[in-house]
Amino acid sequence: EVQLVESGGGLVQPGGSLRLSCVASGFTFTTYAMSWVRQAPGKGLERVSAIDSIGGTAYYSESVEGRFTIARDNAKNTVYLQLNKLVPEDTAMYYCAKGWDGDKPWGQGTQVTVSS
């Protein structure tokens, strides 16, 4: 059974930073790309980033390009998302997903709130 546990969210002021983590289990982590998606209230789902199985290729949505960085540690079955220069529009529930496309199943998510 695929299990994904996200953590690291919180309340941060505009311009601040957070690092999200997602620990994966129930599948061979090293053979799958991983991705992050976010869901803001009243907005559609957005795939913000993805990384291939070895960490050699990454994708970023236009809205986060240059501010977010995805990384993974295959020894720890963990994928990270570093969020820098946060703006209120980044407020959302963030989920990690197995695979490049951000499809379910997701974990329980971690809430990121950007507010002064």
Rosetta silent file (secondary structure, phi, psi, omega in degrees, C-alpha in Angstrom):
SEQUENCE: EVQLVESGGGLVQPGGSLRLSCVASGFTFTTYAMSWVRQAPGKGLERVSAIDSIGGTAYYSESVEGRFTIARDNAKNTVYLQLNKLVPEDTAMYYCAKGWDGDKPWGQGTQVTVSS
SCORE:     score description
SCORE:     0.000 S_00000001
   1 L     0.000  128.781  177.937    0.000    0.000    0.000 S_00000001
   2 L   -69.347  128.588  174.017    1.351    3.396   -1.001 S_00000001
   3 E  -129.032  132.344  179.934    1.826    5.684    1.965 S_00000001
   4 E  -131.436  125.380 -177.436    2.935    9.299    1.719 S_00000001
   5 E  -122.614  109.515 -179.541    3.422   11.450    4.797 S_00000001
   6 E   -92.383  149.945  176.187    3.918   15.171    4.237 S_00000001
   7 E  -156.626  170.396  173.978    5.224   17.586    6.837 S_00000001
   8 L   105.438   -6.093  179.180    6.879   20.961    7.207 S_00000001
   9 L   -71.946  176.620  179.205    4.043   23.328    6.478 S_00000001
  10 E   165.943 -171.199  177.237    3.101   26.260    8.654 S_00000001
  11 E   -97.596  127.831 -177.563    2.339   29.943    8.870 S_00000001
  12 E  -140.268  149.651  178.305    4.980   32.178    7.354 S_00000001
  13 L   -77.590  155.001  174.163    5.215   35.846    6.465 S_00000001
  14 L   -53.065  137.665 -176.747    5.502   36.970    2.850 S_00000001
  15 L    91.099  -10.407 -177.838    9.072   36.606    1.714 S_00000001
  16 L   -81.657 -176.007 -175.877    9.709   33.750    4.096 S_00000001
  17 L  -134.366  154.774  172.275   10.741   30.166    3.502 S_00000001
  18 E  -146.696  155.495  171.731    9.636   26.673    4.382 S_00000001
  19 E  -123.421  118.960  177.523   10.882   23.199    3.587 S_00000001
  20 E   -91.907  145.814  176.556    8.302   20.515    3.004 S_00000001
  21 E  -126.890  151.301  175.972    9.132   16.826    3.357 S_00000001
  22 E  -140.613  115.616  177.397    7.352   13.734    2.162 S_00000001
  23 E   -96.899  127.265 -174.960    8.310   10.283    3.402 S_00000001
  24 E  -110.388  148.679  174.759    7.171    7.499    1.113 S_00000001
  25 E  -153.615  165.934  177.098    6.625    3.798    1.713 S_00000001
  26 L    90.662    2.800  176.140    4.837    0.859    0.160 S_00000001
  27 L  -155.928  168.574 -179.114    6.557    1.009   -3.204 S_00000001
  28 L   -80.883   92.743 -172.306   10.067    1.032   -4.643 S_00000001
  29 H   -54.691  -40.153 -172.426   10.785    4.714   -4.179 S_00000001
  30 H   -68.505  -10.661 -178.530   13.989    4.712   -6.185 S_00000001
  31 H  -104.422    3.436 -176.822   12.201    3.718   -9.393 S_00000001
  32 L  -121.514  140.638  164.108    9.536    6.426   -9.398 S_00000001
  33 L   -66.141  160.440  177.152    9.437   10.098  -10.134 S_00000001
  34 E  -132.843  154.846 -178.102    7.786   12.134   -7.400 S_00000001
  35 E  -143.930  164.409  175.097    5.763   15.299   -7.550 S_00000001
  36 E  -123.167  135.929  174.642    4.154   17.980   -5.447 S_00000001
  37 E  -127.115  160.838  177.201    0.704   19.394   -6.035 S_00000001
  38 E  -138.428  151.313 -179.840   -1.223   22.052   -4.179 S_00000001
  39 E  -130.757  113.255  177.112   -4.850   22.872   -3.636 S_00000001
  40 L   -98.161  150.895  179.892   -5.877   26.349   -2.606 S_00000001
  41 L   -55.926  128.443  176.463   -9.397   27.133   -1.377 S_00000001
  42 L    75.330    5.320 -179.283  -11.663   27.852   -4.308 S_00000001
  43 L  -122.295  163.920  179.130   -8.939   27.117   -6.859 S_00000001
  44 L   -77.249  168.501  178.826   -8.063   24.182   -8.993 S_00000001
  45 E   -71.511  137.990  178.548   -5.346   21.670   -8.342 S_00000001
  46 E  -126.695  125.479  171.585   -1.891   22.769   -9.444 S_00000001
  47 E   -82.936  115.059 -173.349    1.102   20.540   -9.994 S_00000001
  48 E   -95.320  -28.600 -177.364    3.922   22.734   -8.813 S_00000001
  49 E  -161.603  156.287  175.633    6.941   20.498   -9.165 S_00000001
  50 E  -150.803  156.573  179.961    8.193   17.049  -10.071 S_00000001
  51 E  -141.793  142.033 -179.355   11.492   15.219  -10.007 S_00000001
  52 L   -75.506  178.377 -169.061   12.639   12.099  -11.793 S_00000001
  53 L   -65.813  -26.303 -178.227   13.697    8.947  -10.019 S_00000001
  54 L  -107.425    2.971  178.903   17.374    9.865   -9.749 S_00000001
  55 L    78.848   19.044 -177.056   16.957   13.580   -9.162 S_00000001
  56 L   -92.457  -21.246 -178.027   18.403   14.540  -12.521 S_00000001
  57 L  -132.394  135.084 -179.181   15.402   16.258  -14.057 S_00000001
  58 E  -130.697  153.483  175.017   12.919   18.590  -12.423 S_00000001
  59 E  -123.528  141.964  174.429    9.758   20.373  -13.452 S_00000001
  60 E  -134.692  139.624  172.857    8.367   23.592  -11.997 S_00000001
  61 L   -70.488  159.639 -177.722    5.161   25.355  -12.757 S_00000001
  62 L   -61.417  -32.260 -175.908    5.483   28.893  -13.991 S_00000001
  63 L   -70.442  -18.903 -177.254    4.044   30.245  -10.760 S_00000001
  64 L  -120.383   -7.665 -179.531    6.869   28.800   -8.634 S_00000001
  65 L   -52.823  129.684  179.305    9.798   28.681  -11.043 S_00000001
  66 L    87.761   -9.620  179.822   12.830   30.332   -9.470 S_00000001
  67 L  -118.318  -31.791 -179.255   11.369   30.264   -5.955 S_00000001
  68 E  -107.033  147.958  176.337   10.778   26.576   -5.197 S_00000001
  69 E  -134.546  128.412  177.871   13.311   23.757   -5.380 S_00000001
  70 E  -100.133  145.027  177.920   12.527   20.068   -5.391 S_00000001
  71 E  -152.359  165.080  177.860   14.996   17.438   -4.217 S_00000001
  72 E  -144.400  153.058  174.833   14.990   13.853   -3.106 S_00000001
  73 E  -124.409  100.494 -175.373   17.018   11.539   -0.885 S_00000001
  74 L   -68.239  -22.894  177.049   16.576    8.005   -2.143 S_00000001
  75 L   -70.863  -22.486 -178.468   18.357    6.575    0.890 S_00000001
  76 L  -111.171    5.350 -177.417   15.613    8.040    3.069 S_00000001
  77 L    50.911   43.155 -173.483   12.654    7.538    0.697 S_00000001
  78 E  -130.244  138.913  172.555   12.013   11.240    1.037 S_00000001
  79 E  -118.640  142.321 -176.422   11.223   14.034   -1.354 S_00000001
  80 E  -118.951  156.830  169.932   11.551   17.672   -0.371 S_00000001
  81 E  -137.742  112.133  176.908   10.184   20.961   -1.602 S_00000001
  82 E   -87.907  123.417 -178.069   12.037   24.095   -0.574 S_00000001
  83 E  -110.847  115.357  178.714    9.747   27.105   -0.726 S_00000001
  84 L  -119.750  161.132  177.257   11.440   30.496   -0.862 S_00000001
  85 L    50.941   47.932 -175.624   10.192   34.029   -1.418 S_00000001
  86 L   -66.199  144.799  177.786    6.718   32.954   -0.434 S_00000001
  87 L  -126.423  160.015 -178.264    3.745   35.081   -1.414 S_00000001
  88 H   -54.569  -29.971 -179.959    0.131   34.941   -0.221 S_00000001
  89 H   -68.622  -10.846  176.145   -0.850   33.182   -3.434 S_00000001
  90 H   -83.406   -6.691  178.370    1.231   30.200   -2.313 S_00000001
  91 L   -61.030  122.735 -175.923   -1.239   29.558    0.486 S_00000001
  92 E  -177.229  169.088  166.381   -2.577   26.059   -0.078 S_00000001
  93 E   -89.033  129.405 -177.807   -2.581   22.489    1.075 S_00000001
  94 E  -106.680  133.520 -179.707    0.461   20.787   -0.373 S_00000001
  95 E  -126.765  145.886  169.104    0.495   17.102   -1.248 S_00000001
  96 E  -101.477  158.162 -175.703    3.176   14.829   -2.585 S_00000001
  97 E  -142.436  147.332  173.439    2.410   12.158   -5.134 S_00000001
  98 E   -78.404  125.986  179.188    4.036    9.076   -6.563 S_00000001
  99 L   107.063  169.243 -174.912    4.856    9.653  -10.171 S_00000001
 100 L   -78.209  -28.513 -168.062    5.549   12.596  -12.448 S_00000001
 101 L   -92.385   -6.146  178.199    1.979   13.755  -12.989 S_00000001
 102 L    79.864   17.299 -178.134    0.823   14.377   -9.452 S_00000001
 103 L   -75.292  156.526  175.517   -1.985   11.848   -9.570 S_00000001
 104 L   -65.586  153.728   16.119   -3.542   10.340   -6.480 S_00000001
 105 L   -83.866  151.942  173.488   -2.992    8.733   -4.076 S_00000001
 106 E  -114.886  171.454  170.938   -1.683   11.572   -1.958 S_00000001
 107 L   -82.276 -160.634 -179.240   -0.824   11.801    1.672 S_00000001
 108 L   -79.215  -14.167  179.264   -2.774   13.826    4.212 S_00000001
 109 L    87.116  163.323  174.779   -1.107   17.003    3.024 S_00000001
 110 E  -135.938  131.244 -174.053    0.615   19.840    4.830 S_00000001
 111 E   -84.121  130.090  173.009   -0.875   23.315    5.055 S_00000001
 112 E  -115.047  123.903  178.024    1.156   26.328    3.972 S_00000001
 113 E  -124.712  122.817 -179.241   -0.242   29.715    4.911 S_00000001
 114 E  -111.643  112.029 -175.586    1.501   32.886    3.821 S_00000001
 115 L  -158.918  147.336  175.572    0.226   35.914    5.664 S_00000001
 116 L   -93.258    0.000    0.000    1.454   38.945    7.517 S_00000001
